[in-house]
Tab-separated table of C-alpha atoms and ligand atoms in Angstrom:
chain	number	residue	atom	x	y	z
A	1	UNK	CA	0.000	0.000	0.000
A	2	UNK	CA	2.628	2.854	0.986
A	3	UNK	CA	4.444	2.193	-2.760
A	4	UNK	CA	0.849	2.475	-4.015
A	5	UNK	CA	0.487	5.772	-1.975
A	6	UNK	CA	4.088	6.997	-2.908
A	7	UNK	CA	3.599	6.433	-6.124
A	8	UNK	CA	0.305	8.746	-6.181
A	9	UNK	CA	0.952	11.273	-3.297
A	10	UNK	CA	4.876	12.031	-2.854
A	11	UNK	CA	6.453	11.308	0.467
A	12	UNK	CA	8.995	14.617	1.159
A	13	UNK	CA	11.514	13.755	3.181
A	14	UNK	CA	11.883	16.650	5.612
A	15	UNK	CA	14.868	15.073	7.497
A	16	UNK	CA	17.149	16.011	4.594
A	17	UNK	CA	20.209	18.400	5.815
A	18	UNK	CA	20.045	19.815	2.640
A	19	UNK	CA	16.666	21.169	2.268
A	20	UNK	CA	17.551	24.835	3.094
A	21	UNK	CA	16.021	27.902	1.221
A	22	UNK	CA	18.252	28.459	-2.113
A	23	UNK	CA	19.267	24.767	-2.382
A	24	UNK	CA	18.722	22.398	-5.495
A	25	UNK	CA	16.787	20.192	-3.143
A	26	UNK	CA	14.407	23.172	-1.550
A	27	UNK	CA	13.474	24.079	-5.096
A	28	UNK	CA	12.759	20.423	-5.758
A	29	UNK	CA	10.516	19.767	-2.540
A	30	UNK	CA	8.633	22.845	-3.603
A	31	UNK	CA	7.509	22.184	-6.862
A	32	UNK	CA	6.481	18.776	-5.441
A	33	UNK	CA	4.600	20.168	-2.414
A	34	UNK	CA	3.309	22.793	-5.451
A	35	UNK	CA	2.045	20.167	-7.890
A	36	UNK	CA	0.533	17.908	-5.476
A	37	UNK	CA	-1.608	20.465	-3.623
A	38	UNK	CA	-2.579	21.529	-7.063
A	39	UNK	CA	-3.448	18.019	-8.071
A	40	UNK	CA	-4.880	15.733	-5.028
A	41	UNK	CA	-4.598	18.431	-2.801
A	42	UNK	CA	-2.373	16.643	-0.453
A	43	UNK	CA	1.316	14.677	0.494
A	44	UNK	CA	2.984	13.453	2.354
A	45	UNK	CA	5.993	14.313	4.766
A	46	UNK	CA	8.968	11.560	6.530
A	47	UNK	CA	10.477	12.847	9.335
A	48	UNK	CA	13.289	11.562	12.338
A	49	UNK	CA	13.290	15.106	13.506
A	50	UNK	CA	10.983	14.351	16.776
A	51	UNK	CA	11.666	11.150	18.391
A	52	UNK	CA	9.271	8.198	18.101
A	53	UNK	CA	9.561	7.787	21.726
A	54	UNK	CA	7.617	11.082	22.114
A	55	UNK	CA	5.140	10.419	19.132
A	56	UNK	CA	4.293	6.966	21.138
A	57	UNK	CA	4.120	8.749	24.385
A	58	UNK	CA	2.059	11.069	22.756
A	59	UNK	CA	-0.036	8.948	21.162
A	60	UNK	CA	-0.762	7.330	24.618
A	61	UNK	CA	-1.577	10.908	26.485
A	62	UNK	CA	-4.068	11.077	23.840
A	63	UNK	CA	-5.917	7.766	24.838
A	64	UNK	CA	-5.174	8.995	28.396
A	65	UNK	CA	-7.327	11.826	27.647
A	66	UNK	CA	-10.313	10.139	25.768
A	67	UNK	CA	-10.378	7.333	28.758
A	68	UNK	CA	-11.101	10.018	31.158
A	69	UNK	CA	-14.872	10.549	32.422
A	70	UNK	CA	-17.370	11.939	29.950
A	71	UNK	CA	-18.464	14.867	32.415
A	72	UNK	CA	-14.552	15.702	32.422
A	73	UNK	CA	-13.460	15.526	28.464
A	74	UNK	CA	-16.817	17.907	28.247
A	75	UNK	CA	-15.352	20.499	30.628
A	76	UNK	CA	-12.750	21.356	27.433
A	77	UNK	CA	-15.017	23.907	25.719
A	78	UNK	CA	-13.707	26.782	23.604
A	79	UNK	CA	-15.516	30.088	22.425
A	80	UNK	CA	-14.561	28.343	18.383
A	81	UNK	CA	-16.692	26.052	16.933
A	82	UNK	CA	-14.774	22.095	16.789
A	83	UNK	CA	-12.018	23.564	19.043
A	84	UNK	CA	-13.216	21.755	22.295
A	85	UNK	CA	-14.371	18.341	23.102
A	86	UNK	CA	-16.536	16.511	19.698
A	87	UNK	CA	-18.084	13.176	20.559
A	88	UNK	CA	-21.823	11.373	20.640
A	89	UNK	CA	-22.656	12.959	16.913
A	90	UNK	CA	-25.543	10.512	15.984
A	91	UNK	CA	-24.144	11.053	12.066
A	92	UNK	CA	-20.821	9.283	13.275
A	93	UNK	CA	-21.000	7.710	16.689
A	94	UNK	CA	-17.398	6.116	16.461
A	95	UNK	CA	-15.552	9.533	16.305
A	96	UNK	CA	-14.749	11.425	19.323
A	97	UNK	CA	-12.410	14.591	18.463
A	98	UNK	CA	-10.327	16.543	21.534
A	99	UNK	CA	-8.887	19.896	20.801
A	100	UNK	CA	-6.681	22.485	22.543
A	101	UNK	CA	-6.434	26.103	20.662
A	102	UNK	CA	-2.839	27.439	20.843
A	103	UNK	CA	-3.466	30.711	20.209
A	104	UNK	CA	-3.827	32.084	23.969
A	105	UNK	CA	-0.639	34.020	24.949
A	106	UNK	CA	1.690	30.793	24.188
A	107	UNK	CA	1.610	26.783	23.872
A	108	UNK	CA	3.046	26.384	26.960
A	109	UNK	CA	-0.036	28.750	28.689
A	110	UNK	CA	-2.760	26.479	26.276
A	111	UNK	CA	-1.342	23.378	27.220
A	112	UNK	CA	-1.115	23.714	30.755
A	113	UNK	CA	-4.774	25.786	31.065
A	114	UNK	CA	-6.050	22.707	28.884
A	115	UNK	CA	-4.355	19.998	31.807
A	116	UNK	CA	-5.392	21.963	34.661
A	117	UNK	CA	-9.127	21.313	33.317
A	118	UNK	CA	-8.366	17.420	32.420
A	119	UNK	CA	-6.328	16.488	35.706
A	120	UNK	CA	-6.837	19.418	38.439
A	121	UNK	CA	-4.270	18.636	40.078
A	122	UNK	CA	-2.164	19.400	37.026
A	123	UNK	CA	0.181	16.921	34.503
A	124	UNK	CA	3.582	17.950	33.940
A	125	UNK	CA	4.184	14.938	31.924
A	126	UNK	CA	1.752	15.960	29.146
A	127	UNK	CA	2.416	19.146	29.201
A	128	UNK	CA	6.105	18.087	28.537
A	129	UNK	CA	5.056	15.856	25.747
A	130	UNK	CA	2.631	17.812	24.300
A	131	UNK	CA	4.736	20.487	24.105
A	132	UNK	CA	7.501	19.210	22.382
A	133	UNK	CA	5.272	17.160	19.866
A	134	UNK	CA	3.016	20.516	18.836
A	135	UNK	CA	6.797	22.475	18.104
A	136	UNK	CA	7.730	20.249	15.559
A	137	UNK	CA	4.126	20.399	14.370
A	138	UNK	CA	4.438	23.722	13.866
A	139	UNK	CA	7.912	23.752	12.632
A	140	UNK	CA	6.617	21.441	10.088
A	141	UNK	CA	4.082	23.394	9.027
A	142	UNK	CA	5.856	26.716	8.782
A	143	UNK	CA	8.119	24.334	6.029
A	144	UNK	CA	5.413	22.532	3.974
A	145	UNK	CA	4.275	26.404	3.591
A	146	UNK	CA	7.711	28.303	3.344
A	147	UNK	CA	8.188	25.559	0.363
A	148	UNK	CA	4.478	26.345	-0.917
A	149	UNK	CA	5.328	30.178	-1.329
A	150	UNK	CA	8.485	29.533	-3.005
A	151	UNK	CA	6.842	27.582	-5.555
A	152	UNK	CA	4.784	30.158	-6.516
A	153	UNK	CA	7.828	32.949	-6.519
A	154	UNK	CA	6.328	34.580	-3.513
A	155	UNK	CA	8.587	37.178	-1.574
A	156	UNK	CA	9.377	35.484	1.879
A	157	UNK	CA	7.552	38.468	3.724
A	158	UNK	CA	4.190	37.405	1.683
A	159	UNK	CA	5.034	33.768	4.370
A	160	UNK	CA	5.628	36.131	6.956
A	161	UNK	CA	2.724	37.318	7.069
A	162	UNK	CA	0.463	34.701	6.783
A	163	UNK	CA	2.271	32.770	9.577
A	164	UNK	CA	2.199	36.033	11.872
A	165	UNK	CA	-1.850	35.517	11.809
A	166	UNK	CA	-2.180	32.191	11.993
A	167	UNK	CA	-3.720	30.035	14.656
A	168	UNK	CA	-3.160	27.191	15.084
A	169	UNK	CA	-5.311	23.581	16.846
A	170	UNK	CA	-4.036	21.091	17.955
A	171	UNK	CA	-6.364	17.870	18.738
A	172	UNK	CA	-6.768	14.269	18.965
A	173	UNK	CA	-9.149	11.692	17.368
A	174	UNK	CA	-10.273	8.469	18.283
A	175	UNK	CA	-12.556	6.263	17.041
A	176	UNK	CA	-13.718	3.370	18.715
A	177	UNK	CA	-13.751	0.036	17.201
A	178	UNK	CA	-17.110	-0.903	15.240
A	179	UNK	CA	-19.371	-3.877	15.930
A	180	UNK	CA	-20.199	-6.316	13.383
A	181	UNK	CA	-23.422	-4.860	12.676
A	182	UNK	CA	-22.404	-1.376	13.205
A	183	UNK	CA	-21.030	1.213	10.355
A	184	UNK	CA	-17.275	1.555	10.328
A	185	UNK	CA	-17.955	4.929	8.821
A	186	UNK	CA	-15.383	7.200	11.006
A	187	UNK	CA	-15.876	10.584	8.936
A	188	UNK	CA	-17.862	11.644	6.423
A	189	UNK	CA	-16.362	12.714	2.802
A	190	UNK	CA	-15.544	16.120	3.901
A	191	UNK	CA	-12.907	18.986	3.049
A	192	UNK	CA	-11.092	20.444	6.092
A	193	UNK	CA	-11.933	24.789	6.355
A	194	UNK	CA	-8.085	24.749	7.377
A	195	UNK	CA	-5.502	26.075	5.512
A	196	UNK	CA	-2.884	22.453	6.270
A	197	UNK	CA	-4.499	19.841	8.528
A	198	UNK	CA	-1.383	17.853	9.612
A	199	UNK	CA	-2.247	14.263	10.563
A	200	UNK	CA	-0.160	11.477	12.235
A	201	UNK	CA	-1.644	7.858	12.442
A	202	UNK	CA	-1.198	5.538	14.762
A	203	UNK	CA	-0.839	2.212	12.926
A	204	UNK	CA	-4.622	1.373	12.068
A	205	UNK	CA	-5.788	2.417	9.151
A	206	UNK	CA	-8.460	4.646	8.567
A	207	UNK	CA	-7.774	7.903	6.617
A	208	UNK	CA	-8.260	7.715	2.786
A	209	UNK	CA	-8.292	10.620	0.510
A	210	UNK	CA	-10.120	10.904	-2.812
A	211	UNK	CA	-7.302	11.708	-5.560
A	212	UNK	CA	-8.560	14.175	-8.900
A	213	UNK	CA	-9.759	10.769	-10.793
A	214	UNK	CA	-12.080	10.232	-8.647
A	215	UNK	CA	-10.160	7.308	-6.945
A	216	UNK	CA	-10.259	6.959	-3.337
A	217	UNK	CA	-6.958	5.397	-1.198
A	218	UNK	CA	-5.636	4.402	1.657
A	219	UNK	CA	-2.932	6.893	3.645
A	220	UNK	CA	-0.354	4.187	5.173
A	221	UNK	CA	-1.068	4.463	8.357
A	222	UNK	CA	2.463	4.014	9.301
A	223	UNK	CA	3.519	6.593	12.271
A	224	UNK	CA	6.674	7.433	10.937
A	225	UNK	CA	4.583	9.339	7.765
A	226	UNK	CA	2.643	12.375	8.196
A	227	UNK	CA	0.108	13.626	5.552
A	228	UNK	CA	-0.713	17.364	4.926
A	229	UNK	CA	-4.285	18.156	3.636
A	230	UNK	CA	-4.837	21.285	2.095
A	231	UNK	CA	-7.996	22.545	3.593
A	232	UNK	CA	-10.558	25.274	1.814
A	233	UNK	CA	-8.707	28.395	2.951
A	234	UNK	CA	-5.813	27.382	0.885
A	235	UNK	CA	-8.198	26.954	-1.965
A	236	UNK	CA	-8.818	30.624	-1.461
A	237	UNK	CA	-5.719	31.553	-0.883
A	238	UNK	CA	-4.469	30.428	-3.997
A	239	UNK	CA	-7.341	31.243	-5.754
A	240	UNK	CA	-8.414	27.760	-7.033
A	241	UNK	CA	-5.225	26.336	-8.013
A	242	UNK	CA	-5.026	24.226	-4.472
A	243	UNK	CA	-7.516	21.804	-4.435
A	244	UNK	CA	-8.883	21.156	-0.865
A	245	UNK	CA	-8.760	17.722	-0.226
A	246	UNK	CA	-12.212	15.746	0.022
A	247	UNK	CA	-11.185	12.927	2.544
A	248	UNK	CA	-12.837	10.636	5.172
A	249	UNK	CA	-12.189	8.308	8.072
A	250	UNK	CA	-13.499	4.440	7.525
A	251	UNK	CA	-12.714	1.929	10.503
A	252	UNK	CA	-12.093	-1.675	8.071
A	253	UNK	CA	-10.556	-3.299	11.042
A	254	UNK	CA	-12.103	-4.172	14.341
A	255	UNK	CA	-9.431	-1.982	16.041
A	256	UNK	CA	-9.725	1.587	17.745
A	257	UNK	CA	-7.977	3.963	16.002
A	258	UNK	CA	-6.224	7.215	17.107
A	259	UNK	CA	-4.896	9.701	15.545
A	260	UNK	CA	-3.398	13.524	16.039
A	261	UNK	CA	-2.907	16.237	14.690
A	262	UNK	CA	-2.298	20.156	13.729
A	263	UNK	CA	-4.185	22.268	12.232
A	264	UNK	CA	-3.844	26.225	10.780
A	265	UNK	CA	-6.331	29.073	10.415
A	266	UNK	CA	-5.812	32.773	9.881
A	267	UNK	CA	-6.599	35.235	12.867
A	268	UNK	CA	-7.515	37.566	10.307
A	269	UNK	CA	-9.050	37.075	6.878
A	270	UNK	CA	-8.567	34.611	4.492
A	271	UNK	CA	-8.198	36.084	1.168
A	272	UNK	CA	-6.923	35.282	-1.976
A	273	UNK	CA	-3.486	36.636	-2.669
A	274	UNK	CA	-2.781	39.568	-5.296
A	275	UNK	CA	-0.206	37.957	-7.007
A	276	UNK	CA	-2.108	34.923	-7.903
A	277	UNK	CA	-4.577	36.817	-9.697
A	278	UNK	CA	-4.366	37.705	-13.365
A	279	UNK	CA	-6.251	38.070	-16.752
A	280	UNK	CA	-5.994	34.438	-17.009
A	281	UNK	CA	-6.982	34.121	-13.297
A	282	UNK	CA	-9.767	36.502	-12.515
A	283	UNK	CA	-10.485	36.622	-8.695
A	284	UNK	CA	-12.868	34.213	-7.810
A	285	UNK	CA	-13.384	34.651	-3.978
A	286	UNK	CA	-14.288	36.962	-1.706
A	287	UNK	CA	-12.250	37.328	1.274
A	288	UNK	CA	-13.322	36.448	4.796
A	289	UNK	CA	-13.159	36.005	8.379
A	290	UNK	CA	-12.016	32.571	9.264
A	291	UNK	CA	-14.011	31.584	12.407
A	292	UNK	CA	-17.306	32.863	10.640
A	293	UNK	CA	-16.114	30.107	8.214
A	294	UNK	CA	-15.485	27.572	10.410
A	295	UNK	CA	-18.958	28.428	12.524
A	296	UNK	CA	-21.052	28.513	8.854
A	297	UNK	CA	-19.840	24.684	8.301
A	298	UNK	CA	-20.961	23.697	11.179
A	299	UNK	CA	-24.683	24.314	9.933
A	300	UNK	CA	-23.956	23.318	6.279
A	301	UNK	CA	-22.612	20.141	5.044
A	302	UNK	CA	-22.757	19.922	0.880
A	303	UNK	CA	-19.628	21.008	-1.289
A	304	UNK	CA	-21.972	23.127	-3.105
A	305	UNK	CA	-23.741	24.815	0.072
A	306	UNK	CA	-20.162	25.144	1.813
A	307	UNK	CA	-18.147	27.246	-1.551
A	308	UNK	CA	-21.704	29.444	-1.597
A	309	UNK	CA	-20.112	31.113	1.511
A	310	UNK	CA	-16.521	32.404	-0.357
A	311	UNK	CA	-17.726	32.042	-4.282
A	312	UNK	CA	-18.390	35.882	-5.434
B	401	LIG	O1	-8.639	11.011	12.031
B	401	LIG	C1	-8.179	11.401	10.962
B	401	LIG	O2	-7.198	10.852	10.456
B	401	LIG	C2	-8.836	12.533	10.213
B	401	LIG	C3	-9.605	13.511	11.043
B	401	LIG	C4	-10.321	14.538	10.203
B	401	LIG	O3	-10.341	14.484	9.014
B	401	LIG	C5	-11.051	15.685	10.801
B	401	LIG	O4	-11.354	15.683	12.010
B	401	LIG	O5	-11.351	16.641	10.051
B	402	LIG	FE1	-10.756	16.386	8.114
């Protein structure tokens, strides 16, 4: 499966000593990180830079978390829609979703507010964890779009700026294991209003993504690859050359599945940049304010009905 997945979403290998701004192999990653968000709207990234050991540990926090009490995990709400505790949707009962917003004065601040709720008595140990595991998150993120803007022959400030006003969200999934007669529908077919979503899997499969034919596969659920998903504000953004990936969570194994993950929104507006529109690219979105976004989704659920809100 992961040759059939590297052979239709590239695998960047972000460990690479050499991929520094100005080198042969920056300019390479970017026009593969270009073309693929502009075809499936998605790849995928290796990297050794944060130890497994942490990844596992975090990985177990996170299950640490969704054991807790019901009453407890509901405690963790947040003034943004889907940035606090998801579970019990009747649509798709397996999914439970657990998210911490990083945007109060600093991770460390949002990570330890978010443990004080979960264990009052505090947890040092997952704030430790955490911690460390959302930095290289982030770091990764500020790459896969530092790359992105390159592609397009952006000036570095144009990156600047968009990662001064983002936000980013860091949360958890889990999905428990189906019964026989049960669905083993996880998620719905659904684009992300994000500009990346960065996932990490946690050996049991689950995450497929539907490519431009129409074909849907399999992400290797291997925890040593992450995938980035382009989500609708980078659709925006670019103004319609990204496509934001359509992609959905199906349980095939009897097996609970976790997964984590990062993702980015603008404090500001999302709006298309000036330099990707031309004669032969006439603007075709209206700018807007992100959490309005996020908030309208949560009423409307069709393609159609969701690009009604940024078509002009
Ligand atoms: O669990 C996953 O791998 C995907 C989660 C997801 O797509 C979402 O919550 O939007
Ligand atoms: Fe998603």
């Amino acid at each position: 499966m992961s040759s059939q997945v590297a052979f239709q979403i590239p695998v960047i290998d972000f460990t690479d000593e050499n991929l520094k701004p100005g080198t042969q192999p920056w300019f390479s990653a970017s026009q593969l990180v270009r073309s693929a968000l502009e075809v499936n709207g998605c790849f995928c990234v290796k990297s050794n830079k944060i130890p497994m050991e942490i990844c596992n540990s975090v990985f177990a926090l996170s299950k640490e978390v969704f054991d807790l009490p019901l009453h407890t995990k509901k405690q963790k709400v947040s003034d943004k829609p889907n940035h606090g505790y998801v579970g019990g949707n009747p649509r798709v009962p397996l999914y439970e979703t657990m998210g911490i917003d990083l945007d109060s004065p600093s991770n460390e601040e949002a990570i330890q507010k978010f443990a004080n709720i979960m264990w009052p008595s505090g947890n040092d140990h997952f704030c430790e964890k955490i911690n460390l595991y959302v930095k290289f998150l982030e770091e990764m993120d500020q790459t896969a779009k530092r790359l992105l803007f390159d592609a397009y022959g952006l000036a570095k400030k144009s990156c600047d700026s968009l990662l001064e006003s983002t936000n980013y969200l860091f949360r958890g999934f889990k999905y428990s294991a189906p019964q026989k007669t049960e669905s083993n529908i996880g998620l719905i077919p659904h684009t992300d209003s994000t500009y990346f979503t960065i996932l990490q899997q946690n050996n049991v499969a689950g995450l497929e993504v539907k490519l431009k034919n129409g074909e849907w596969i399999t992400i290797d659920p291997s925890p040593s690859l992450f995938i980035i998903l382009a989500g609708d504000a980078f659709k925006v953004w670019s103004n319609g050359r990204i496509t934001a990936c359509e992609h959905k969570v199906i349980i095939r194994e009897e097996k609970e599945r976790y997964s984590i993950g990062l993702s980015s929104f603008n404090s500001k507006m999302v709006e298309t940049l000036e330099e990707l529109i031309d004669e032969d690219h006439p603007r075709l979105y209206r700018a807007f304010d992100h959490y309005e976004f996020v908030a309208f989704r949560t009423t409307v659920k069709s393609p159609t009905e969701i690009s009604k809100f940024y078509l002009l």
